[in-house]
XYZ file of C-alpha atoms in Angstrom:
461
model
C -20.610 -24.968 -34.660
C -22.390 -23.460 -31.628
C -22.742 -27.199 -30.818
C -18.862 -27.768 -30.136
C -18.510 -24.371 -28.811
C -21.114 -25.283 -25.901
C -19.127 -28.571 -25.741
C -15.877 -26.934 -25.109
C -17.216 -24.592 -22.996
C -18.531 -27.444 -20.736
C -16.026 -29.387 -21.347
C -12.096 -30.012 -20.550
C -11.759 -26.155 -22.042
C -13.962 -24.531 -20.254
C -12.815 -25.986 -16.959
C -9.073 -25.052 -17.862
C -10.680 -21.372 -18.393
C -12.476 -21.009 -15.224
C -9.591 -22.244 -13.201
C -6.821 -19.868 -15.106
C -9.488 -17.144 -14.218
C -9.347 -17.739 -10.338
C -5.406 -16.253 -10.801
C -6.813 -13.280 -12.273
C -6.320 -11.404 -8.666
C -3.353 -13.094 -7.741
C -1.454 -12.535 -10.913
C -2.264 -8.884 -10.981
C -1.158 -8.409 -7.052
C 1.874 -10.440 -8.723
C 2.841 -7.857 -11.386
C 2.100 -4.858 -8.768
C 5.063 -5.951 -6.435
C 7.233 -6.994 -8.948
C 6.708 -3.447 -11.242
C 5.827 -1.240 -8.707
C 8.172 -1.292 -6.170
C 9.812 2.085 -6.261
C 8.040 5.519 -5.803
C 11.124 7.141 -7.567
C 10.430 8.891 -10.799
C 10.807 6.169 -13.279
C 8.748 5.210 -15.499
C 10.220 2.230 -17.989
C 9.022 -0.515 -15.180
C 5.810 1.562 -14.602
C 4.570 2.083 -18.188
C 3.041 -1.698 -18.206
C 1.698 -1.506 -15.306
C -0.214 1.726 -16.177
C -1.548 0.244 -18.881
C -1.972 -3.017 -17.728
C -4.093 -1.026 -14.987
C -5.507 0.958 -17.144
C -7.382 -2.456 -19.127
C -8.518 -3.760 -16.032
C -10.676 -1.141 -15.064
C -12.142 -0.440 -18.254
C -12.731 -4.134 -18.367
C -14.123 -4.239 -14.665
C -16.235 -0.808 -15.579
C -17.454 -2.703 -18.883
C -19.107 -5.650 -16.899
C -20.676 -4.336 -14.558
C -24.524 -5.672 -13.539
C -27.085 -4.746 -10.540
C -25.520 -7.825 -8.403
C -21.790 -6.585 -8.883
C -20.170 -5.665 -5.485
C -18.938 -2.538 -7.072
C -22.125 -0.707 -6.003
C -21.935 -1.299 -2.140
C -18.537 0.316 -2.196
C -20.392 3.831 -3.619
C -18.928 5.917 0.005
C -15.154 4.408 -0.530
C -15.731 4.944 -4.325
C -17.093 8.671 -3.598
C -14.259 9.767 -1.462
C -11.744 8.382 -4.302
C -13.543 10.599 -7.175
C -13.057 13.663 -5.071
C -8.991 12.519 -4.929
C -8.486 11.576 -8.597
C -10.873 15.141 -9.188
C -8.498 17.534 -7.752
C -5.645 15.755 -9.448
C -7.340 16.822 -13.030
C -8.389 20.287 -11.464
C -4.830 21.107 -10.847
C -3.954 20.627 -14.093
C -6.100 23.084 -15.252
C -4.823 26.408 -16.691
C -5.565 29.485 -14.834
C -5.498 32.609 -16.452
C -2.485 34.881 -14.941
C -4.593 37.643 -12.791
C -5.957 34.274 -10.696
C -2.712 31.968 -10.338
C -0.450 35.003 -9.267
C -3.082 35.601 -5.990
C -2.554 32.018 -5.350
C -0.417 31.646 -2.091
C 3.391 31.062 -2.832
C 3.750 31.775 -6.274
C 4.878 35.229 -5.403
C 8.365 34.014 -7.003
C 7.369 32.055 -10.007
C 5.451 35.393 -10.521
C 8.856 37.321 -9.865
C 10.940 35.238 -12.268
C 9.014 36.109 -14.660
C 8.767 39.983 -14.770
C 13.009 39.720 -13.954
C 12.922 38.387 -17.669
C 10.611 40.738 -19.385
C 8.406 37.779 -20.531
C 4.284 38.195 -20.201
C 2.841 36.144 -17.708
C 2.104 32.518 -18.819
C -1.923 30.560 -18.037
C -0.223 28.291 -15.622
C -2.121 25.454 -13.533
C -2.541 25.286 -9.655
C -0.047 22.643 -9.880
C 3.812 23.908 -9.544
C 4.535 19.918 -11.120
C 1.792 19.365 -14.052
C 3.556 15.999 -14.941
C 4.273 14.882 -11.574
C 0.792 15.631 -10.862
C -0.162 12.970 -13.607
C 2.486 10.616 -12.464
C 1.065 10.871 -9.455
C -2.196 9.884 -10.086
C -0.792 6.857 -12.458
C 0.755 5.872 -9.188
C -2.440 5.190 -7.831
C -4.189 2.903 -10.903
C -3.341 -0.092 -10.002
C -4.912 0.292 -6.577
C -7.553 1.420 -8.043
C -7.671 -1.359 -10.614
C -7.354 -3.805 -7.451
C -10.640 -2.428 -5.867
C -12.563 -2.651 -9.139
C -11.109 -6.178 -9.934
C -12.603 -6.941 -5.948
C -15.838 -5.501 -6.617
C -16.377 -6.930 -10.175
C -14.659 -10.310 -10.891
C -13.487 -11.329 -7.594
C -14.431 -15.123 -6.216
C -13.756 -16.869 -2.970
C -11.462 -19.288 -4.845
C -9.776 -16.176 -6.197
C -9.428 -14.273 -2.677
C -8.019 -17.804 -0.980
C -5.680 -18.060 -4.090
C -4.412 -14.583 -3.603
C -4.016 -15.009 0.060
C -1.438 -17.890 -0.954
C 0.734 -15.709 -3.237
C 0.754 -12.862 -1.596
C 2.542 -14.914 1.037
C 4.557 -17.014 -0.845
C 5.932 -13.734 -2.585
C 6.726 -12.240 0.636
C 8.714 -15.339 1.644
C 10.478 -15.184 -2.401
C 11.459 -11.378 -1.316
C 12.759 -11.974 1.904
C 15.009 -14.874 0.334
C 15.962 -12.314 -2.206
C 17.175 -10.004 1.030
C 19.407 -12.776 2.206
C 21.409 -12.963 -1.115
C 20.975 -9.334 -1.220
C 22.980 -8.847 2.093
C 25.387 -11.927 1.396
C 26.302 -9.286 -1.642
C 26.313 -12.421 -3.953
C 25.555 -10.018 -7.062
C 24.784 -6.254 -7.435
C 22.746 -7.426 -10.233
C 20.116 -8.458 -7.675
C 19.113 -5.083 -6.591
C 16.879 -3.908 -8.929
C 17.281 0.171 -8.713
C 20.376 2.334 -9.125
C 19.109 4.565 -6.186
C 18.171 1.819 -2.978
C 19.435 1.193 0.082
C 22.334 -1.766 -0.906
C 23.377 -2.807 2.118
C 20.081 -3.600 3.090
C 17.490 -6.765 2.044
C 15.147 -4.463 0.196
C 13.596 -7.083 -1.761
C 11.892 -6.050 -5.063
C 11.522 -3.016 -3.534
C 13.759 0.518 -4.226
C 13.638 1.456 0.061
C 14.293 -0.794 2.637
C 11.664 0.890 4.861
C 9.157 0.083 1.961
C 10.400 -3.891 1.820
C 9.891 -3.717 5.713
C 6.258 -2.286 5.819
C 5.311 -4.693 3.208
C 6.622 -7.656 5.155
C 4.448 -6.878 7.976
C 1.681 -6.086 5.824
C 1.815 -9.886 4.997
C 2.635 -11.154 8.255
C -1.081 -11.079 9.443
C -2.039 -13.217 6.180
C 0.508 -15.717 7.578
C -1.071 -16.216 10.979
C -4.570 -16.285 8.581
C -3.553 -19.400 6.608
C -5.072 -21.726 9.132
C -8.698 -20.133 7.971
C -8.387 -21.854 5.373
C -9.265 -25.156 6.605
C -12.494 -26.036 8.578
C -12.747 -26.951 12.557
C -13.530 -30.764 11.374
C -10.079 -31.226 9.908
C -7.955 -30.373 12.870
C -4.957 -32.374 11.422
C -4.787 -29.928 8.673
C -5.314 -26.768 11.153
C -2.686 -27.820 12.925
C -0.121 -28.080 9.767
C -1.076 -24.998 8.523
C -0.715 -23.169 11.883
C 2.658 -24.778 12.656
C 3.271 -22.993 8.744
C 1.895 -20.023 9.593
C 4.272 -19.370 12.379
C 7.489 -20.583 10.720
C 6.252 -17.859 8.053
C 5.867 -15.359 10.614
C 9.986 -16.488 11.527
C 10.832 -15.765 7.936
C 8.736 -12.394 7.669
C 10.471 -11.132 10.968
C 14.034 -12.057 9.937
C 13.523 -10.089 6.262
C 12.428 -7.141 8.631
C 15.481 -7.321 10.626
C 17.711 -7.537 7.224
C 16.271 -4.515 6.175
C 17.642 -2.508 8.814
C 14.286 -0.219 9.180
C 13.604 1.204 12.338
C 9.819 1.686 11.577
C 9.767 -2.116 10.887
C 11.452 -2.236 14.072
C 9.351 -0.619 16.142
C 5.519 -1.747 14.413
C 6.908 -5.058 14.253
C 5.992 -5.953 17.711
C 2.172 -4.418 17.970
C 1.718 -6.263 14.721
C 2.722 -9.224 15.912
C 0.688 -8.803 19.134
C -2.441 -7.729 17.454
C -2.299 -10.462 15.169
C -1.790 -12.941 18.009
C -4.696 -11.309 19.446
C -7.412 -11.608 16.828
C -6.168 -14.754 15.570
C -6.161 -16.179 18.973
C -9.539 -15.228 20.371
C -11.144 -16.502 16.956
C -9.992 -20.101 16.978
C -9.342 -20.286 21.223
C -5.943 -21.268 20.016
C -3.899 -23.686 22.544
C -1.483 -22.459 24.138
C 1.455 -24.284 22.613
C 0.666 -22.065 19.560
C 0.784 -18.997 21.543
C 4.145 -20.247 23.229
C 5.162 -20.630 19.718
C 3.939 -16.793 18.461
C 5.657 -15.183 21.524
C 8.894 -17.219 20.956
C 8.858 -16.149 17.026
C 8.581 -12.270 18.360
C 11.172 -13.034 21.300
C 13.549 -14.553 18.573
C 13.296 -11.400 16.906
C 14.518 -9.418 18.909
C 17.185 -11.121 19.931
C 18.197 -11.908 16.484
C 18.519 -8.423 16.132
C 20.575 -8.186 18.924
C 22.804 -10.259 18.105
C 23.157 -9.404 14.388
C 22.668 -5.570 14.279
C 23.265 -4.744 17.901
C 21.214 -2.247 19.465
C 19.193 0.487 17.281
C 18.171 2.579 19.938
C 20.145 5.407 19.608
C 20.099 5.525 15.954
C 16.520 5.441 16.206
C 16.685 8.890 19.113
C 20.018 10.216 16.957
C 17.192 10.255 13.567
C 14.609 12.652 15.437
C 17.001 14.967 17.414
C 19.779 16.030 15.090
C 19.823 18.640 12.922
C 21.741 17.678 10.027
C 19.511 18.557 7.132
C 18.419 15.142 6.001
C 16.959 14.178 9.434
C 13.022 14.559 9.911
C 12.810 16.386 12.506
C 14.149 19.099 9.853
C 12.008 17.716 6.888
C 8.761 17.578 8.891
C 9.515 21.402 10.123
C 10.150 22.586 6.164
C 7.330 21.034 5.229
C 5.333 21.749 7.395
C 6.745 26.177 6.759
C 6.122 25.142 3.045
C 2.175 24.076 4.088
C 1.413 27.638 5.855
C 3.107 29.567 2.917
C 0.845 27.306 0.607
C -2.488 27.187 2.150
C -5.498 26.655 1.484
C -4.876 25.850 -2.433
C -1.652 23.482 -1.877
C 1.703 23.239 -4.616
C -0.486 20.266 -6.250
C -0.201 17.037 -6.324
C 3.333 15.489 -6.925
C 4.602 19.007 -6.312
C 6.806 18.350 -3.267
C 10.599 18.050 -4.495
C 9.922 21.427 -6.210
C 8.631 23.256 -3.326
C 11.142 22.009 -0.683
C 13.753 23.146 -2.565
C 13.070 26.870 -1.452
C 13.128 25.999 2.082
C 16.074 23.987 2.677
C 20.337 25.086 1.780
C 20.793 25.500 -1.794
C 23.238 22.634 -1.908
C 20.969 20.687 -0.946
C 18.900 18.834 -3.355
C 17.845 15.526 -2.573
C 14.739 15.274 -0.441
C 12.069 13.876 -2.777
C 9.363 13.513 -0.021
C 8.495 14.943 3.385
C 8.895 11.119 5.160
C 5.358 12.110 6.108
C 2.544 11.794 4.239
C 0.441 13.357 6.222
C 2.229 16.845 6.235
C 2.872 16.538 2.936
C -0.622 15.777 1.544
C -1.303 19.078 3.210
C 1.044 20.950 1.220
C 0.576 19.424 -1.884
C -3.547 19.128 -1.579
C -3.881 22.052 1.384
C -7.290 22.549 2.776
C -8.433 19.693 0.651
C -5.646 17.534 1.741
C -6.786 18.670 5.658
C -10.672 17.388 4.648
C -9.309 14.472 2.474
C -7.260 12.854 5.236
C -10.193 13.530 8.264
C -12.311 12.171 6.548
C -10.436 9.310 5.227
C -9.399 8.755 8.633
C -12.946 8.827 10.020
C -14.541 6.409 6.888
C -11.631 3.784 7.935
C -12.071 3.719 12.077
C -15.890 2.968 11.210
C -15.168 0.364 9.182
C -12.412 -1.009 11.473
C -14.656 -0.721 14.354
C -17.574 -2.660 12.580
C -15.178 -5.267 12.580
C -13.190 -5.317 15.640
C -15.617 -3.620 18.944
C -16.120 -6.278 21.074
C -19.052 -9.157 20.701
C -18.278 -8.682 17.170
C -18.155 -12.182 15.677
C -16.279 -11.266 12.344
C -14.610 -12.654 9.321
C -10.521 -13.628 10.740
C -9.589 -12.584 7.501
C -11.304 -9.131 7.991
C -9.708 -8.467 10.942
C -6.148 -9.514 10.333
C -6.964 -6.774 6.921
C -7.216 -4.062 9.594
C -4.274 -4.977 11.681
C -2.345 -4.823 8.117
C -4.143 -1.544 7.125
C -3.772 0.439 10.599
C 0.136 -0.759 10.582
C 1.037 1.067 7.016
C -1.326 3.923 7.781
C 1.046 4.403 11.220
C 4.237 4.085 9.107
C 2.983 7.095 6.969
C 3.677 9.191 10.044
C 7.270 8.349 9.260
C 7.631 7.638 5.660
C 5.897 7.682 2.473
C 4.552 3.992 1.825
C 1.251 4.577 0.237
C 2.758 6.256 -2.817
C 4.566 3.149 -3.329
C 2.409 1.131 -6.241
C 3.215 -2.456 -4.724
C 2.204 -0.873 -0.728
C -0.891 0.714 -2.426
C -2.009 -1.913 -4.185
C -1.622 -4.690 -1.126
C -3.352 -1.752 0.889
C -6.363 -1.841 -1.545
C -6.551 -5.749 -1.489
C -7.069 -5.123 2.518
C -9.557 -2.731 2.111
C -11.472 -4.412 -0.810
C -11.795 -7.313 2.151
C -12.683 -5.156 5.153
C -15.825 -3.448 2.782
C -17.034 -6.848 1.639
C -17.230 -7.834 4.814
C -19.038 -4.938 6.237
C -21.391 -5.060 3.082
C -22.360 -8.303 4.852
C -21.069 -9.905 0.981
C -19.085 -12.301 2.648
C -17.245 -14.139 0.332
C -16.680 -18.040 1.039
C -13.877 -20.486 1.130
C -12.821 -23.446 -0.622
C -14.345 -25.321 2.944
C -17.683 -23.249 3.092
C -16.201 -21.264 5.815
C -17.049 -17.415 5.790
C -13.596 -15.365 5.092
């Protein structure tokens, strides 16, 4: 018996096996865009992804050995922990002499005695179950780092580098006959933005981050191949670019003015650190500046000029603007400091600071500001330090003489662009953004471990 087992495993079986494994990555990052595509509160296309998250990284934790990657990523890994820990520590009960000295439960405390009923052990948290949505939110990315510093093979990276791309060209196709309002079937949310091409995704400014996300992995296809087969880099650049077309008209169908606006240094950064790795000729970069030129006047033509929308969303002062969010929240972080609302705990807190008929803002389109409210002084440390851990590891790659991985630096051109949208929106707590933003920086660590993975060529990635 162990005879034919060893033969199977050798044989036609075991080949099948090891191949199906090298989609382990790809079919995971698969499931997290087509599941987790909605920060709203709703949990029937979550729950399988939770769990589904939830097996990988027991799995991953389960099979770990001295030569697994996961131990090089101990600072990342470190600065995590203290994030997931204050997530369980505000879900602690506190005993009521300690939570009423908290700052800004003066009227949770008030409510109370206006009843007659004894004060309650209540955690730091205002939201104890959004605080452990929250954190749920965040397991797949999670399960995407562990899956990276585990499992992961160079066969499996180059494999997920092809289907992340392919599935950003499936969603943009999706916006098309999303805007040609051919069914309402095909947008997948009650709450989205239907008039836009949002894609699998709930918000068209999540769709539109996520596009460029990708659209550095498009100008990266042509790493694939080595210098000797300069047929085949030529194919796959010409591919590359007419990917980079499709990527910039889903964009435009989304109507986002943050995809708008990063569009263009994302294309030019791209252009820059794909060019100066390959000393790319110049019909290519003829061909790059006429995809970005065709963008905007595409958009032009198509959705006429967004310029004053854009000024008209950071002047007025109707209440749904940000200019009014950002200066709520922003009240809301002062009346909660140092201890925060806890995570998850935004809706609940804004409500006290904006008109009472006015219920609707589920997140401070900044999620900078509003990590400080929820998190407070932690959320201050949390994010400087976050901040800080990333530039190193961006500089490692990019300062000049630098002869790195293409792959590694198109990961920080992706990484830098969704971290600048948070300024503006909310991406991150997004499951599909997340978990693409952990793929990037699962690459940019291996790299800078000097773990370089290989491609199907021999090439370094």
């Amino acid at each position: 018996m162990r005879e034919l087992y060893e033969d199977l495993r050798q044989g036609w079986l075991g080949t099948a096996l090891k191949n199906l494994l090298d989609f382990r990555l790809s079919f995971f990052l698969i499931l997290c865009f087509c599941l987790g595509g909605t920060s709203q509160d709703i949990i029937s296309p979550k729950l399988p992804l939770y769990i589904l998250s939830l097996v990988v990284c027991l799995i991953c934790l389960s099979g770990l050995n001295r030569t697994s990657n996961f131990w090089h990523f101990r600072n990342f890994l470190a600065l995590w922990g203290m994030f997931i820990g204050f997530h369980f520590l505000s879900l602690i009960p506190l005993p009521p002499d300690l939570w009423t000295h908290l700052p800004g439960r003066g009227e949770i405390e008030a409510g109370f005695l206006a009843t007659g009923t004894d004060l309650p052990w209540l955690p730091l948290s205002l939201a104890p179950e959004k605080t452990q949505f929250a954190l749920l939110d965040f397991l797949p990315a999670i399960a995407i780092i562990l899956i990276i510093g585990t499992w992961v093979t160079a066969r499996e990276i180059s494999l997920a580098v092809w289907t992340v791309v392919i599935f950003a060209i499936v969603s943009v196709l999706l916006g098309i006959l999303q805007t040609a309002k051919i069914d309402e079937a095909l947008y997948f949310y009650d709450i989205t933005n239907d008039n836009a091409g949002v894609g699998f995704f709930s918000n068209a400014n999540h769709q539109g981050i996520f596009l460029l996300m990708i659209l550095p992995l498009a100008a990266s296809l042509s790493e694939l191949v080595t210098d000797d087969h300069y047929a085949t880099f030529r194919s796959m650049t010409t591919i590359g670019i007419v990917t980079v077309m499709i990527l910039l008209i889903g964009v435009i169908l989304t109507g986002s003015m943050a995809g708008y606006i990063l569009a263009i240094p994302v294309v030019l950064a791209t252009l820059y650190f794909w060019s100066s790795r390959r000393g790319i000729r110049s019909v290519y970069l003829i061909g790059a500046g006429l995809s970005l030129l065709g963008f905007i006047v595409f958009d032009f033509m198509f959705s006429g000029t967004n310029a004053a929308e854009l000024l008209e969303r950071f002047t007025s002062v109707d209440p749904n603007t940000r200019q009014v969010m950002y200066a709520n929240t922003a009240e809301a972080a002062r009346d909660f400091f140092p201890f925060g609302g806890g995570p998850g705990s935004f809706a609940e807190i804004y409500r006290l600071y904006e008109d009472l008929d006015r219920r609707t803002i589920p997140h401070a389109h900044n999620d900078y500001i509003e990590t400080v409210l929820e998190f407070g002084l932690f959320g201050v440390i949390w994010i400087m330090v976050g901040l800080a851990w990333l530039a190193l590891n961006f500089w490692r790659i990019i300062r000049p003489g630098q002869t790195s991985a293409p792959l590694a630096r198109l990961a920080c051109v992706s990484t830098a662009a969704v971290l600048i949208h948070s300024l503006v929106d909310y991406p991150l707590r997004t499951m599909a953004i997340s978990s693409l933003f952990a793929f990037y920086l699962g690459l940019i660590m291996i790299h800078n471990k000097g773990l370089a993975l290989r491609n199907w060529a021999g090439e370094s990635l």
